[in-house]
Amino acid sequence: MSETTATTDVAPTELIKLTALQMAERLRSGEITSVELTQAHLDRIAAVDGSGVDADGAGRGVHAFLHVNTEEALAVAAEVDAIRAAGGPEADQLHPLAGVPIAVKDLIVTVGQPTTAGSKMLEGWMSPYDATVVTKIRAAKLPILGKTNLDEFAMGSSTEHSAFGDTRNPWDLDRIPGGSGGGSAAAVAAFMAPLALGTDTGGSIRQPGAVTGTVGAKPTYGAVSRYGVIAMASSLDQVGPVTRTIQDAAALQELIGGHDPRDSTSLPEPMEGLLEAARTGDISGLRIGIVSELEGEGFQPGVLARFTEAVAALEQAGADVVTVSCPNLGYALGAYYLIMPSEVSSNLAKFDGVRYGNRVVPDGGGTIEHVMAATRAAGFGDEVKRRIILGTYALSAGYYDAYYGSAQKIRTLIQRDFEAAFADVDVLISPTSPVTAFPLGEKLDDPVAMYNNDVATIPANLAGIPGISVPAGLAEGLPVGIQFLAPARADAVMYRAAAALERRLEESWGAPLWSQAPELEPTAGGVN
């Protein structure tokens, strides 16, 4: 029998619940084909993603995808199957993940698919080039399932600020999936994709991972190219993996990482040995520091209970756990919400309908200034406008030193706090998010409450260090995440510690956390 013909009796519903590395192994052995695997995920998207909520509240979908890439995904899958069926050197040279499908956050530009950044400003825009991470995915022959939803221009913590509708948490469709990368996290949590790419500016990979029970990793700043990623805050943005297991995340980061001459912030050396570190998972004698400023007041009791259990599991695995203090982390949220909007104000200035973006011409015409004003008024949502205004004010003459300059000084102090902490410990640990997934709409009218969701994740972006969120159990039936932070360029140590916790917790549960997720009802409709 040819390998391009389905060769397995495994039901599609079970096939999509394999890990990405398990899928890759079955593809290499010929037990399954990439077409079969890709079609199973496309069928899952059609079944549960839906197109929103109808008038009586029935037929609700997750709405993780803004665009589904059916034709191209199946073509790439068929190409992989044909190469494997033919054998020879080309088959031997296939990447280990070749044929495993992946989803891409719609902030990352792709040829042949729309890239909207979740904004009316870019609705329908087709990029003429691929981002570097997409180029690497295509070279490795991973079928791209489609583009996932996000808060507009990656600004938000709930994926409620997308111009194209909310994404819903697969654990409870009335709750948020985190943000800004809720679409990628929800797609992986709902078994619509085994792998996804996200971007993390202040926690936009890790916080959605925490509230959806997935793994979300932010690599060291510069470890993965940002070329072709629509910039939100250039000194903070980082592309990273979204998966269901630590090993899958490590394998995906190894694929997308490495130096890129087109990105001036790209590190010259690759992050190597990540998957090996995740497979080892031996933390005997590893020094782990509990960050005292990232627990206690403001953290949900159930979150703290799971955190305590995680720390105990690490101690049982042989780690030495101590408490450390990073005294300036209390200022991180305030510093971030001056630095980030300032960079947003600069980066989004080009979207004016003249240089970039969909143009809106006022009734009766008008000057170029009138066109720019009408374009930005119609093209940007409220949260984007809020951050542009805040950033423009912080950068204005007379306020630059008082606000932006002071925030950058705080950033330096936070970096020094981490340097001091890592002199005594190998990794740091904290809850990823202070709360579990909250109901849709609960914090839309309270921006400060929304911003507080990122209190534990923001410091890593300010310091440029790697961080990862690991599923750590449930609180009132909803997922909780535990975050590991490591020194810059020590991503392998981070993966090693995270894998050890994952293994210990899954042994105590008897199964992965996702096995406890509720079944999603099929929906009518979908995305094109």
Short mmCIF file of C-alpha atoms in Angstrom, two decimals:
data_model
loop_
_atom_site.label_atom_id
_atom_site.label_comp_id
_atom_site.label_asym_id
_atom_site.label_seq_id
_atom_site.Cartn_x
_atom_site.Cartn_y
_atom_site.Cartn_z
CA MET A 1 0.00 0.00 0.00
CA SER A 2 1.28 3.48 -0.86
CA GLU A 3 2.01 5.84 2.03
CA THR A 4 -0.20 8.41 0.37
CA THR A 5 -3.17 6.22 1.33
CA ALA A 6 -4.51 6.27 4.89
CA THR A 7 -2.92 3.38 6.78
CA THR A 8 -4.35 3.65 10.28
CA ASP A 9 -7.53 2.66 12.02
CA VAL A 10 -7.09 5.40 14.63
CA ALA A 11 -10.20 7.58 14.75
CA PRO A 12 -9.68 11.23 13.77
CA THR A 13 -10.92 12.28 17.22
CA GLU A 14 -8.04 10.31 18.78
CA LEU A 15 -5.53 11.29 16.12
CA ILE A 16 -5.85 14.99 16.91
CA LYS A 17 -5.21 14.32 20.60
CA LEU A 18 -1.71 12.97 20.02
CA THR A 19 1.20 15.24 20.83
CA ALA A 20 2.99 16.86 17.89
CA LEU A 21 6.02 14.62 18.41
CA GLN A 22 3.80 11.53 18.52
CA MET A 23 2.21 12.65 15.27
CA ALA A 24 5.65 13.15 13.74
CA GLU A 25 6.74 9.65 14.78
CA ARG A 26 3.64 8.07 13.25
CA LEU A 27 4.16 10.02 10.06
CA ARG A 28 7.75 8.80 9.78
CA SER A 29 6.73 5.19 10.43
CA GLY A 30 4.03 5.35 7.76
CA GLU A 31 1.28 4.57 10.26
CA ILE A 32 -0.55 7.73 9.24
CA THR A 33 -0.26 10.20 6.37
CA SER A 34 0.04 13.96 6.56
CA VAL A 35 -3.07 14.37 4.40
CA GLU A 36 -5.02 12.25 6.85
CA LEU A 37 -3.63 14.18 9.82
CA THR A 38 -4.18 17.60 8.26
CA GLN A 39 -7.71 16.72 7.16
CA ALA A 40 -8.54 15.54 10.68
CA HIS A 41 -7.58 18.97 12.03
CA LEU A 42 -9.45 20.81 9.26
CA ASP A 43 -12.52 18.71 10.09
CA ARG A 44 -12.12 19.61 13.75
CA ILE A 45 -11.95 23.31 12.86
CA ALA A 46 -15.12 22.96 10.79
CA ALA A 47 -16.82 21.14 13.65
CA VAL A 48 -16.04 23.33 16.66
CA ASP A 49 -14.61 26.68 15.58
CA GLY A 50 -17.88 28.03 14.24
CA SER A 51 -18.49 31.64 13.34
CA GLY A 52 -19.76 33.07 16.61
CA VAL A 53 -23.13 32.94 18.38
CA ASP A 54 -26.52 33.03 16.77
CA ALA A 55 -29.55 34.96 18.02
CA ASP A 56 -30.68 32.43 20.63
CA GLY A 57 -27.17 31.72 21.91
CA ALA A 58 -26.96 28.29 20.26
CA GLY A 59 -24.33 27.06 17.86
CA ARG A 60 -21.48 28.78 19.67
CA GLY A 61 -17.99 28.19 18.35
CA VAL A 62 -14.53 28.82 19.75
CA HIS A 63 -13.75 31.30 16.93
CA ALA A 64 -10.01 30.73 17.13
CA PHE A 65 -9.40 31.16 13.39
CA LEU A 66 -9.80 34.25 11.20
CA HIS A 67 -8.79 32.37 8.06
CA VAL A 68 -8.54 28.66 7.28
CA ASN A 69 -5.93 27.67 4.70
CA THR A 70 -7.52 24.42 3.48
CA GLU A 71 -6.21 24.12 -0.08
CA GLU A 72 -2.59 25.01 0.64
CA ALA A 73 -2.45 22.95 3.84
CA LEU A 74 -3.62 19.80 2.06
CA ALA A 75 -1.25 20.47 -0.86
CA VAL A 76 1.75 20.68 1.48
CA ALA A 77 0.57 17.55 3.30
CA ALA A 78 0.28 15.67 0.00
CA GLU A 79 3.78 16.81 -0.97
CA VAL A 80 5.21 15.45 2.29
CA ASP A 81 3.41 12.13 1.77
CA ALA A 82 4.71 11.87 -1.80
CA ILE A 83 8.30 12.52 -0.68
CA ARG A 84 8.05 9.86 2.02
CA ALA A 85 6.44 7.38 -0.37
CA ALA A 86 9.24 7.88 -2.90
CA GLY A 87 11.96 7.37 -0.29
CA GLY A 88 15.56 8.24 -0.99
CA PRO A 89 17.70 11.18 0.14
CA GLU A 90 14.88 13.74 -0.04
CA ALA A 91 12.77 11.68 2.35
CA ASP A 92 15.72 11.22 4.68
CA GLN A 93 16.27 14.98 4.77
CA LEU A 94 12.72 15.88 5.79
CA HIS A 95 12.49 17.84 9.03
CA PRO A 96 11.33 15.67 11.97
CA LEU A 97 8.13 17.74 12.19
CA ALA A 98 7.41 17.62 8.44
CA GLY A 99 3.73 16.96 7.83
CA VAL A 100 2.57 18.05 11.30
CA PRO A 101 0.02 20.90 10.93
CA ILE A 102 0.45 24.29 12.56
CA ALA A 103 -1.57 27.48 13.08
CA VAL A 104 -0.12 31.00 12.89
CA LYS A 105 -1.15 34.10 14.83
CA ASP A 106 -2.56 36.71 12.48
CA LEU A 107 0.13 39.21 13.43
CA ILE A 108 2.71 37.23 11.45
CA VAL A 109 2.73 37.93 7.71
CA THR A 110 2.11 35.10 5.26
CA VAL A 111 2.02 34.97 1.47
CA GLY A 112 -1.28 33.65 0.13
CA GLN A 113 -3.32 34.29 3.28
CA PRO A 114 -4.72 37.54 4.71
CA THR A 115 -2.82 39.20 7.54
CA THR A 116 -5.11 41.54 9.45
CA ALA A 117 -3.58 41.93 12.95
CA GLY A 118 -7.19 41.62 14.11
CA SER A 119 -7.86 45.15 12.83
CA LYS A 120 -10.17 46.81 10.31
CA MET A 121 -7.12 48.85 9.38
CA LEU A 122 -5.64 45.80 7.62
CA GLU A 123 -8.81 43.90 6.73
CA GLY A 124 -8.19 41.89 3.56
CA TRP A 125 -4.49 42.78 3.30
CA MET A 126 -2.32 40.18 1.56
CA SER A 127 1.37 40.30 2.39
CA PRO A 128 3.83 40.10 -0.51
CA TYR A 129 6.37 38.25 1.65
CA ASP A 130 6.60 35.71 4.46
CA ALA A 131 7.88 36.34 7.96
CA THR A 132 11.15 34.53 8.70
CA VAL A 133 9.38 32.11 11.06
CA VAL A 134 6.87 31.30 8.30
CA THR A 135 9.71 30.77 5.82
CA LYS A 136 11.21 28.25 8.24
CA ILE A 137 7.87 26.50 8.69
CA ARG A 138 7.39 26.24 4.95
CA ALA A 139 10.95 24.96 4.46
CA ALA A 140 10.28 22.26 7.06
CA LYS A 141 7.00 21.43 5.27
CA LEU A 142 4.54 21.90 8.12
CA PRO A 143 1.05 22.44 6.64
CA ILE A 144 -0.25 25.83 7.78
CA LEU A 145 -3.87 25.38 8.86
CA GLY A 146 -4.67 29.09 8.96
CA LYS A 147 -4.39 32.37 10.84
CA THR A 148 -5.61 32.75 14.41
CA ASN A 149 -7.53 35.54 16.12
CA LEU A 150 -5.96 38.11 18.43
CA ASP A 151 -6.59 41.37 20.21
CA GLU A 152 -6.18 44.15 17.65
CA PHE A 153 -2.47 44.70 16.92
CA ALA A 154 -1.81 42.38 19.90
CA MET A 155 -3.18 44.89 22.43
CA GLY A 156 -5.19 43.11 25.08
CA SER A 157 -5.34 40.26 27.58
CA SER A 158 -8.60 38.59 26.56
CA THR A 159 -8.91 38.51 22.73
CA GLU A 160 -12.05 40.63 23.15
CA HIS A 161 -10.44 43.54 21.30
CA SER A 162 -10.34 41.83 17.92
CA ALA A 163 -12.23 43.73 15.21
CA PHE A 164 -13.55 40.37 13.99
CA GLY A 165 -15.17 39.02 17.15
CA ASP A 166 -14.22 37.38 20.44
CA THR A 167 -12.43 34.08 20.77
CA ARG A 168 -13.85 31.79 23.46
CA ASN A 169 -12.11 29.51 25.94
CA PRO A 170 -12.63 25.81 25.06
CA TRP A 171 -12.90 25.00 28.78
CA ASP A 172 -15.90 27.34 29.11
CA LEU A 173 -17.25 29.15 26.06
CA ASP A 174 -18.53 31.99 28.23
CA ARG A 175 -15.00 32.86 29.35
CA ILE A 176 -11.96 34.52 27.80
CA PRO A 177 -9.03 32.49 26.35
CA GLY A 178 -6.47 35.09 27.41
CA GLY A 179 -4.75 37.53 25.13
CA SER A 180 -3.53 38.85 22.96
CA GLY A 181 -2.90 35.40 21.48
CA GLY A 182 -6.12 33.76 22.60
CA GLY A 183 -6.75 32.41 19.11
CA SER A 184 -3.57 30.33 18.98
CA ALA A 185 -4.03 29.05 22.55
CA ALA A 186 -7.70 28.19 21.99
CA ALA A 187 -6.91 26.41 18.71
CA VAL A 188 -4.37 24.18 20.47
CA ALA A 189 -6.56 23.64 23.55
CA ALA A 190 -9.53 22.65 21.36
CA PHE A 191 -7.43 20.18 19.32
CA MET A 192 -7.82 22.23 16.15
CA ALA A 193 -4.02 22.40 15.86
CA PRO A 194 -1.20 20.51 17.61
CA LEU A 195 1.17 23.47 17.21
CA ALA A 196 0.74 27.22 16.87
CA LEU A 197 2.82 30.37 16.77
CA GLY A 198 2.13 33.31 19.04
CA THR A 199 3.80 36.57 19.96
CA ASP A 200 4.54 37.74 23.49
CA THR A 201 4.98 41.44 24.34
CA GLY A 202 3.88 41.34 27.97
CA GLY A 203 2.59 37.79 28.36
CA SER A 204 0.51 37.24 25.21
CA ILE A 205 1.72 33.65 24.81
CA ARG A 206 2.06 32.68 28.46
CA GLN A 207 -1.14 34.17 29.92
CA PRO A 208 -3.40 32.51 27.29
CA GLY A 209 -1.50 29.28 27.95
CA ALA A 210 -2.30 29.54 31.65
CA VAL A 211 -6.04 30.06 31.22
CA THR A 212 -6.50 27.46 28.45
CA GLY A 213 -4.37 24.67 29.92
CA THR A 214 -1.75 24.82 27.18
CA VAL A 215 2.00 25.38 27.11
CA GLY A 216 3.14 28.83 26.03
CA ALA A 217 6.81 29.81 25.76
CA LYS A 218 8.46 33.21 25.30
CA PRO A 219 12.06 32.65 24.16
CA THR A 220 14.97 34.90 25.09
CA TYR A 221 14.59 38.24 23.31
CA GLY A 222 16.31 37.90 19.94
CA ALA A 223 16.32 34.09 19.89
CA VAL A 224 13.54 34.02 17.27
CA SER A 225 13.40 36.46 14.39
CA ARG A 226 10.78 39.24 14.46
CA TYR A 227 11.18 39.95 10.73
CA GLY A 228 7.70 39.93 9.21
CA VAL A 229 5.92 40.26 12.55
CA ILE A 230 3.77 43.40 12.67
CA ALA A 231 5.41 45.42 15.43
CA MET A 232 3.56 46.40 18.58
CA ALA A 233 6.46 47.30 20.89
CA SER A 234 9.75 46.43 19.22
CA SER A 235 11.90 46.18 22.34
CA LEU A 236 9.41 43.78 23.96
CA ASP A 237 7.89 41.64 21.16
CA GLN A 238 8.98 38.01 20.79
CA VAL A 239 7.64 35.09 18.70
CA GLY A 240 7.23 31.77 20.48
CA PRO A 241 5.54 28.35 20.48
CA VAL A 242 2.05 27.39 21.65
CA THR A 243 1.61 23.65 22.25
CA ARG A 244 0.12 21.06 24.59
CA THR A 245 3.43 19.67 25.90
CA ILE A 246 6.84 20.99 26.90
CA GLN A 247 8.66 18.75 24.45
CA ASP A 248 6.48 19.98 21.57
CA ALA A 249 7.27 23.58 22.53
CA ALA A 250 11.00 22.86 22.65
CA ALA A 251 10.91 21.17 19.25
CA LEU A 252 9.00 24.07 17.69
CA GLN A 253 11.32 26.70 19.17
CA GLU A 254 14.31 24.83 17.75
CA LEU A 255 12.65 24.96 14.33
CA ILE A 256 11.78 28.67 14.30
CA GLY A 257 14.82 29.96 16.21
CA GLY A 258 18.25 31.02 15.01
CA HIS A 259 20.02 34.09 13.70
CA ASP A 260 18.34 36.22 11.03
CA PRO A 261 20.36 39.01 9.37
CA ARG A 262 17.09 40.77 8.51
CA ASP A 263 16.35 41.31 12.20
CA SER A 264 18.82 43.71 13.81
CA THR A 265 17.96 42.37 17.29
CA SER A 266 18.53 38.73 16.34
CA LEU A 267 21.05 36.90 18.53
CA PRO A 268 24.07 35.54 16.64
CA GLU A 269 23.99 32.11 18.26
CA PRO A 270 21.06 29.61 18.13
CA MET A 271 19.40 28.20 21.24
CA GLU A 272 20.46 24.56 21.02
CA GLY A 273 19.64 21.48 23.07
CA LEU A 274 16.10 22.57 23.97
CA LEU A 275 14.36 19.31 23.10
CA GLU A 276 17.13 17.29 24.70
CA ALA A 277 16.73 19.33 27.90
CA ALA A 278 12.96 18.80 27.86
CA ARG A 279 13.40 15.06 27.37
CA THR A 280 15.92 14.84 30.22
CA GLY A 281 13.86 16.76 32.74
CA ASP A 282 16.29 15.92 35.55
CA ILE A 283 16.28 18.73 38.11
CA SER A 284 18.21 17.09 40.92
CA GLY A 285 20.07 19.92 42.64
CA LEU A 286 18.51 22.58 40.43
CA ARG A 287 18.08 25.82 42.38
CA ILE A 288 14.59 27.26 42.00
CA GLY A 289 13.59 30.64 43.41
CA ILE A 290 10.05 31.61 44.39
CA VAL A 291 9.60 35.30 43.58
CA SER A 292 8.04 36.75 46.71
CA GLU A 293 6.62 39.75 44.82
CA LEU A 294 4.64 37.48 42.47
CA GLU A 295 2.33 35.74 44.91
CA GLY A 296 -0.05 36.68 47.68
CA GLU A 297 -2.36 39.69 47.45
CA GLY A 298 -4.30 39.88 44.20
CA PHE A 299 -3.80 36.20 43.38
CA GLN A 300 -6.84 33.93 43.39
CA PRO A 301 -6.78 31.34 46.24
CA GLY A 302 -7.14 28.43 43.83
CA VAL A 303 -4.21 29.70 41.79
CA LEU A 304 -2.04 29.92 44.90
CA ALA A 305 -3.11 26.42 45.96
CA ARG A 306 -1.98 24.95 42.62
CA PHE A 307 1.25 26.95 42.89
CA THR A 308 1.99 25.48 46.32
CA GLU A 309 1.37 21.98 44.96
CA ALA A 310 3.71 22.65 42.02
CA VAL A 311 6.48 23.80 44.33
CA ALA A 312 6.07 20.65 46.44
CA ALA A 313 6.27 18.50 43.30
CA LEU A 314 9.52 20.20 42.29
CA GLU A 315 11.01 19.62 45.73
CA GLN A 316 10.05 15.95 45.51
CA ALA A 317 11.83 15.81 42.14
CA GLY A 318 15.07 16.90 43.82
CA ALA A 319 15.08 20.66 43.30
CA ASP A 320 16.33 23.07 45.95
CA VAL A 321 13.59 25.68 46.38
CA VAL A 322 14.19 29.01 48.10
CA THR A 323 12.40 32.36 48.22
CA VAL A 324 14.02 35.33 46.50
CA SER A 325 13.09 38.98 46.29
CA CYS A 326 13.03 41.21 43.21
CA PRO A 327 11.96 44.44 44.92
CA ASN A 328 11.46 46.51 41.80
CA LEU A 329 8.94 44.14 40.21
CA GLY A 330 6.24 46.15 41.97
CA TYR A 331 6.94 48.93 39.48
CA ALA A 332 6.99 46.68 36.40
CA LEU A 333 3.34 47.12 35.46
CA GLY A 334 3.56 50.91 35.58
CA ALA A 335 6.83 51.00 33.64
CA TYR A 336 5.48 48.62 31.00
CA TYR A 337 2.36 50.71 30.43
CA LEU A 338 4.58 53.70 29.63
CA ILE A 339 7.23 51.97 27.52
CA MET A 340 4.85 49.79 25.53
CA PRO A 341 2.35 52.55 24.54
CA SER A 342 5.25 54.81 23.59
CA GLU A 343 6.55 52.21 21.17
CA VAL A 344 2.98 51.54 19.97
CA SER A 345 2.55 55.24 19.20
CA SER A 346 5.68 55.15 17.06
CA ASN A 347 5.09 51.80 15.34
CA LEU A 348 1.46 52.46 14.43
CA ALA A 349 2.03 55.98 13.10
CA LYS A 350 2.50 54.55 9.60
CA PHE A 351 -1.05 53.18 9.47
CA ASP A 352 -2.66 56.34 8.15
CA GLY A 353 -4.28 55.33 4.86
CA VAL A 354 -1.51 57.06 2.92
CA ARG A 355 1.51 54.87 3.61
CA TYR A 356 -0.21 51.75 4.99
CA GLY A 357 -3.71 50.62 5.87
CA ASN A 358 -7.18 50.79 4.39
CA ARG A 359 -7.97 54.35 3.39
CA VAL A 360 -11.13 56.18 4.50
CA VAL A 361 -11.99 59.37 2.61
CA PRO A 362 -14.33 61.78 4.47
CA ASP A 363 -17.58 62.80 2.80
CA GLY A 364 -16.81 65.58 0.41
CA GLY A 365 -13.10 64.77 0.33
CA GLY A 366 -10.73 66.94 2.33
CA THR A 367 -7.03 67.43 2.92
CA ILE A 368 -4.53 64.66 3.53
CA GLU A 369 -4.82 65.40 7.26
CA HIS A 370 -8.59 64.82 7.04
CA VAL A 371 -8.03 61.51 5.27
CA MET A 372 -5.52 60.39 7.91
CA ALA A 373 -7.85 61.36 10.75
CA ALA A 374 -10.84 59.57 9.19
CA THR A 375 -8.74 56.49 8.42
CA ARG A 376 -7.37 56.13 11.94
CA ALA A 377 -10.75 56.90 13.54
CA ALA A 378 -12.44 54.13 11.54
CA GLY A 379 -9.54 51.69 11.34
CA PHE A 380 -8.45 51.48 14.98
CA GLY A 381 -10.49 50.16 17.89
CA ASP A 382 -10.83 51.74 21.32
CA GLU A 383 -7.95 49.89 23.00
CA VAL A 384 -5.51 50.74 20.22
CA LYS A 385 -6.54 54.40 20.34
CA ARG A 386 -6.16 54.41 24.12
CA ARG A 387 -2.59 53.16 23.94
CA ILE A 388 -1.61 55.47 21.08
CA ILE A 389 -2.87 58.47 23.04
CA LEU A 390 -1.06 57.36 26.20
CA GLY A 391 2.17 56.71 24.33
CA THR A 392 2.07 59.96 22.39
CA TYR A 393 1.58 61.85 25.65
CA ALA A 394 4.47 60.02 27.34
CA LEU A 395 6.78 60.92 24.46
CA SER A 396 5.70 64.54 24.17
CA ALA A 397 8.03 67.45 24.88
CA GLY A 398 8.13 68.27 28.56
CA TYR A 399 6.95 64.80 29.64
CA TYR A 400 9.50 62.48 28.01
CA ASP A 401 11.93 62.42 30.95
CA ALA A 402 9.20 62.37 33.57
CA TYR A 403 7.40 59.37 32.07
CA TYR A 404 9.18 57.43 29.32
CA GLY A 405 12.67 58.19 30.65
CA SER A 406 11.72 57.21 34.20
CA ALA A 407 10.09 54.00 32.98
CA GLN A 408 13.28 53.01 31.20
CA LYS A 409 15.21 53.55 34.45
CA ILE A 410 12.78 51.21 36.22
CA ARG A 411 13.38 48.71 33.42
CA THR A 412 17.09 48.78 34.19
CA LEU A 413 16.41 48.22 37.89
CA ILE A 414 14.20 45.21 37.06
CA GLN A 415 16.96 43.76 34.88
CA ARG A 416 19.38 44.18 37.79
CA ASP A 417 16.91 42.47 40.15
CA PHE A 418 16.85 39.45 37.86
CA GLU A 419 20.64 39.42 37.54
CA ALA A 420 20.94 39.38 41.32
CA ALA A 421 18.33 36.64 41.67
CA PHE A 422 19.97 34.44 39.03
CA ALA A 423 23.27 34.72 40.87
CA ASP A 424 21.64 32.62 43.60
CA VAL A 425 19.20 30.38 41.66
CA ASP A 426 18.99 28.72 38.25
CA VAL A 427 15.34 29.49 37.48
CA LEU A 428 12.51 31.47 39.03
CA ILE A 429 8.92 30.31 39.48
CA SER A 430 5.58 32.05 39.98
CA PRO A 431 1.95 31.72 38.98
CA THR A 432 1.57 32.76 35.32
CA SER A 433 -1.68 34.65 35.83
CA PRO A 434 -3.15 35.87 39.13
CA VAL A 435 -6.60 34.58 38.15
CA THR A 436 -8.23 31.89 36.04
CA ALA A 437 -10.24 32.72 32.93
CA PHE A 438 -12.86 35.36 33.71
CA PRO A 439 -16.24 35.77 31.97
CA LEU A 440 -16.35 37.52 28.63
CA GLY A 441 -17.12 41.21 29.06
CA GLU A 442 -16.33 41.30 32.78
CA LYS A 443 -13.31 43.62 32.50
CA LEU A 444 -13.90 45.37 29.17
CA ASP A 445 -14.95 48.58 30.91
CA ASP A 446 -12.09 48.49 33.41
CA PRO A 447 -8.75 48.73 31.53
CA VAL A 448 -6.68 48.78 34.72
CA ALA A 449 -8.22 45.51 35.93
CA MET A 450 -7.52 44.03 32.49
CA TYR A 451 -3.89 45.21 32.59
CA ASN A 452 -3.38 43.58 36.01
CA ASN A 453 -3.74 40.15 34.39
CA ASP A 454 -0.18 40.55 33.10
CA VAL A 455 1.45 41.47 36.40
CA ALA A 456 3.47 38.23 36.57
CA THR A 457 4.41 38.00 32.88
CA ILE A 458 5.46 41.57 32.06
CA PRO A 459 8.81 41.53 33.97
CA ALA A 460 10.29 38.89 31.64
CA ASN A 461 9.62 41.08 28.60
CA LEU A 462 11.15 44.13 30.24
CA ALA A 463 14.28 42.10 31.03
CA GLY A 464 14.41 40.13 27.76
CA ILE A 465 14.60 36.77 29.57
CA PRO A 466 12.80 33.55 28.59
CA GLY A 467 9.59 32.41 30.27
CA ILE A 468 7.22 29.47 29.91
CA SER A 469 3.79 28.62 31.30
CA VAL A 470 3.06 25.02 32.32
CA PRO A 471 -0.45 23.63 33.03
CA ALA A 472 -0.62 23.05 36.78
CA GLY A 473 -4.13 21.82 37.46
CA LEU A 474 -7.59 23.30 37.90
CA ALA A 475 -9.13 25.89 40.20
CA GLU A 476 -12.93 25.76 40.25
CA GLY A 477 -12.83 23.70 37.07
CA LEU A 478 -10.59 26.11 35.13
CA PRO A 479 -6.89 25.74 34.18
CA VAL A 480 -4.07 27.30 36.18
CA GLY A 481 -0.58 27.93 34.82
CA ILE A 482 2.82 28.00 36.53
CA GLN A 483 5.57 30.17 35.03
CA PHE A 484 9.30 29.45 34.89
CA LEU A 485 11.80 32.24 34.16
CA ALA A 486 15.45 31.70 33.31
CA PRO A 487 18.45 33.92 32.54
CA ALA A 488 18.84 35.24 29.00
CA ARG A 489 20.06 32.51 26.62
CA ALA A 490 19.31 29.82 29.26
CA ASP A 491 16.16 28.62 27.50
CA ALA A 492 17.34 25.00 27.82
CA VAL A 493 17.38 25.25 31.62
CA MET A 494 13.85 26.69 31.51
CA TYR A 495 12.62 23.76 29.40
CA ARG A 496 14.34 21.27 31.68
CA ALA A 497 12.61 22.62 34.79
CA ALA A 498 9.24 22.93 33.04
CA ALA A 499 9.40 19.35 31.75
CA ALA A 500 10.18 18.05 35.22
CA LEU A 501 7.10 19.75 36.65
CA GLU A 502 4.93 18.58 33.76
CA ARG A 503 6.03 14.98 34.28
CA ARG A 504 5.50 15.04 38.04
CA LEU A 505 2.04 16.60 37.81
CA GLU A 506 0.83 14.29 35.05
CA GLU A 507 2.01 11.29 37.07
CA SER A 508 -0.05 12.52 40.02
CA TRP A 509 -3.12 13.17 37.81
CA GLY A 510 -2.76 9.91 35.89
CA ALA A 511 -3.22 11.75 32.57
CA PRO A 512 -2.51 15.12 30.95
CA LEU A 513 -4.62 18.05 32.12
CA TRP A 514 -6.33 18.32 28.72
CA SER A 515 -7.96 14.92 29.32
CA GLN A 516 -10.24 16.70 31.83
CA ALA A 517 -11.41 19.31 29.30
CA PRO A 518 -15.13 19.27 28.47
CA GLU A 519 -16.23 18.01 25.07
CA LEU A 520 -17.13 20.75 22.61
CA GLU A 521 -20.44 20.53 20.79
CA PRO A 522 -20.35 20.72 16.97
CA THR A 523 -21.33 24.12 15.60
CA ALA A 524 -22.90 25.27 12.38
CA GLY A 525 -20.78 27.46 10.15
CA GLY A 526 -17.11 28.31 10.15
CA VAL A 527 -14.53 30.64 8.66
CA ASN A 528 -13.30 30.76 5.10
#
